Coordinates of C-alpha atoms in Angstrom, one line a residue:
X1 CA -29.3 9.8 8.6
X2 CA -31.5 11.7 10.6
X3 CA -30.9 15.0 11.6
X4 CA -32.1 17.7 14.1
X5 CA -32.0 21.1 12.4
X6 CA -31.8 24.2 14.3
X7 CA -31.0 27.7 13.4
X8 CA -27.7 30.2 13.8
X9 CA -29.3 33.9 12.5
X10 CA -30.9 32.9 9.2
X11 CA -28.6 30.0 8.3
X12 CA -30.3 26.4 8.7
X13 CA -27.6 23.9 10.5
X14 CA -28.2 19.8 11.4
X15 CA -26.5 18.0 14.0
X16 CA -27.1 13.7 13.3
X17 CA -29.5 12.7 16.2
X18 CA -27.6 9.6 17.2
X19 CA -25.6 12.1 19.3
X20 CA -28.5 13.8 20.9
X21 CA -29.6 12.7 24.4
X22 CA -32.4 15.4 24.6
X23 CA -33.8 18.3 24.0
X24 CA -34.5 21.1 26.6
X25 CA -35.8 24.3 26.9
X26 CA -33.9 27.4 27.8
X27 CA -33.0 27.6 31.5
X28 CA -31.3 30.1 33.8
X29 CA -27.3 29.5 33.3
X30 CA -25.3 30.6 35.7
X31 CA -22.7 32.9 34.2
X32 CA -19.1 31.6 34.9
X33 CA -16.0 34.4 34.5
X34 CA -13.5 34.0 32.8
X35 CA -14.9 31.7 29.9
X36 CA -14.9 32.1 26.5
X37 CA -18.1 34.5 25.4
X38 CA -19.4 31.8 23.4
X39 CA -20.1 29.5 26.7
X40 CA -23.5 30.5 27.7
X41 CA -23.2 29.2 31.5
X42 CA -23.7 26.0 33.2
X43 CA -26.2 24.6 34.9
X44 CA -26.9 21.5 36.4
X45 CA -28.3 18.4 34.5
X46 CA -29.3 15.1 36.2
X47 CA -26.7 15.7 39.1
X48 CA -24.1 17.1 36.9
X49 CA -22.7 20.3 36.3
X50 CA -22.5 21.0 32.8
X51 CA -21.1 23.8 30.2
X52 CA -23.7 25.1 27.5
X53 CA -22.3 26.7 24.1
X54 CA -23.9 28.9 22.6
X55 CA -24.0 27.6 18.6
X56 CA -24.8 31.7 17.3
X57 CA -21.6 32.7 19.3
X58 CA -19.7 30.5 18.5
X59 CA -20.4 30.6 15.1
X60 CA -21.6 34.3 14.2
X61 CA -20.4 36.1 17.1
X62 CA -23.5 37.0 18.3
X63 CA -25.5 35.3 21.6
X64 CA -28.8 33.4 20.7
X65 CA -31.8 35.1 20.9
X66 CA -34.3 34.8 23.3
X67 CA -37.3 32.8 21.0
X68 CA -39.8 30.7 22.5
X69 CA -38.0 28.0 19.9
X70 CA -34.6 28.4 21.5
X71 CA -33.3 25.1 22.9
X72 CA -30.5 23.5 24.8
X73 CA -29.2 20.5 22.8
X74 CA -27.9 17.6 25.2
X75 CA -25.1 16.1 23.3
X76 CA -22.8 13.2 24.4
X77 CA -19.1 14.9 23.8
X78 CA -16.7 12.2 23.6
X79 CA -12.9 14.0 24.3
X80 CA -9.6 13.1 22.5
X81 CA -9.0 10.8 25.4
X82 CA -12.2 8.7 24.6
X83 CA -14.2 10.2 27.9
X84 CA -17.9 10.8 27.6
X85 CA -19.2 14.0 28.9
X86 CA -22.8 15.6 28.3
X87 CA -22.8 19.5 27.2
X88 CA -25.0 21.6 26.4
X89 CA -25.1 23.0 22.9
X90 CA -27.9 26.2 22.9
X91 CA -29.4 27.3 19.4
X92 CA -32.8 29.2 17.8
X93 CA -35.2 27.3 16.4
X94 CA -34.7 24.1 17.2
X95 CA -37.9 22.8 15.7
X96 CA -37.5 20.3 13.1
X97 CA -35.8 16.8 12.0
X98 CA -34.5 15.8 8.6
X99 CA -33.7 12.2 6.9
X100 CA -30.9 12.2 4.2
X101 CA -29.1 9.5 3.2
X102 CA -25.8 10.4 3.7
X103 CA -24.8 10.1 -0.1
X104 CA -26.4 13.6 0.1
X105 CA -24.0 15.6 2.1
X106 CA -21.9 17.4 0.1
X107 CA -18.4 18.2 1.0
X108 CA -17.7 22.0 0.3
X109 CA -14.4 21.8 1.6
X110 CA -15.0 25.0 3.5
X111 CA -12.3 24.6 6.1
X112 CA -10.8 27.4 6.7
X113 CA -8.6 26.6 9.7
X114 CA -8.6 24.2 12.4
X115 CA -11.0 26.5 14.5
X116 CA -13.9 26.1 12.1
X117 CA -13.3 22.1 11.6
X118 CA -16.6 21.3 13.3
X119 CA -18.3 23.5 9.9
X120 CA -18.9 20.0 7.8
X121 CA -20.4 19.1 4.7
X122 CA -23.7 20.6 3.1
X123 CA -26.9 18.9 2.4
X124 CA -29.5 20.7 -0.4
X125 CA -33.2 20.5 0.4
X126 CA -36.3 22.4 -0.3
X127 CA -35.5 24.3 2.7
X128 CA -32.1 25.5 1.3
X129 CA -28.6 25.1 1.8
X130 CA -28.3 23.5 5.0
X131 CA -24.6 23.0 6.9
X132 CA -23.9 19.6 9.2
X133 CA -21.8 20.5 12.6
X134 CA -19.3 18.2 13.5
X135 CA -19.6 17.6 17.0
X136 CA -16.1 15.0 16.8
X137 CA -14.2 18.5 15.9
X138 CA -16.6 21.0 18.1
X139 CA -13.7 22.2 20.7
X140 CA -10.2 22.1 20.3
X141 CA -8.2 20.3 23.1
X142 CA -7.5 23.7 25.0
X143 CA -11.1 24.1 24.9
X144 CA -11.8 20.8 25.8
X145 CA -9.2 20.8 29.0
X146 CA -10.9 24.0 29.9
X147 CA -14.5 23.3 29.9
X148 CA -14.6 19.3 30.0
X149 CA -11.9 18.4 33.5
X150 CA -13.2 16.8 35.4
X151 CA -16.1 16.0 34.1
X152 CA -16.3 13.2 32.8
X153 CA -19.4 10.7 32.6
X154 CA -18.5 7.5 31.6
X155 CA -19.8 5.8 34.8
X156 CA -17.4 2.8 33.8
X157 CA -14.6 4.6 34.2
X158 CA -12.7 4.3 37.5
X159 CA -11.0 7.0 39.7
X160 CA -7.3 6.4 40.8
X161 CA -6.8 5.4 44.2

């Protein structure tokens, strides 16, 4: 499997890159109120207004900094209800791929709770220990009502009449 790895403080994370659309530099989010502290902004992506979370919030509790290595992840989030929808996903030091096969990820059984779900399994390299996000088990369906409605991209899906 290859891998993107990026940074949250000075813990190494990968994310597989079948379910990165591209990679972006830092841009000007526009704040919205009333969101969870862990969504960065939005901003508008190929005609589409879309949330960014921040990865160090969410995970640490601390916004990214500002590096010249900080990037915004494009992922394709696919909901509960099978929609796709593209979101941001902001972290330091996104710099680097890996290839594992994926007989090396490790399953630490670190689930604490259903809020932490998207923590997966571990892979050991030279670099160190480094921890696979789920992106399936990202946001909760609260979270997903909240930031996803009406957004959705799947340009084969229909409105009602």
């Amino acid at each position: 499997m290859l891998m993107l790895l990026f940074y949250v403080g000075d813990n190494l994370y990968a994310l597989d890159s079948s379910q990165v659309v591209e990679v972006i530099p830092r841009v000007i989010l526009r704040k919205t109120h009333q969101m969870p502290d862990y969504v960065g902004g939005m901003f508008q992506y190929r005609s589409a207004i879309v949330p960014v979370i921040d990865l160090c919030y969410l995970i640490r509790g601390q916004p990214s900094c500002s590096y010249l290595s900080t990037r915004i992840i494009m992922v394709n989030y696919f909901g509960k209800d099978n929609s796709k929808r593209c979101i941001g996903l902001m972290a330091e030091r996104v710099t680097e791929t890996l290839n594992k096969p994926d007989s090396e990820l490790i399953d630490v059984a670190t689930k604490l709770d259903e809020t932490h779900g998207y923590l997966g399994e571990m892979i050991m390299d030279e670099k160190g220990m480094i921890q696979r996000i789920r992106l399936e088990s990202l946001l909760s369906d609260s979270q997903q009502q909240y930031l996803l409605a009406g957004r959705n991209d799947d340009s084969n899906n229909t409105k009602p009449n």
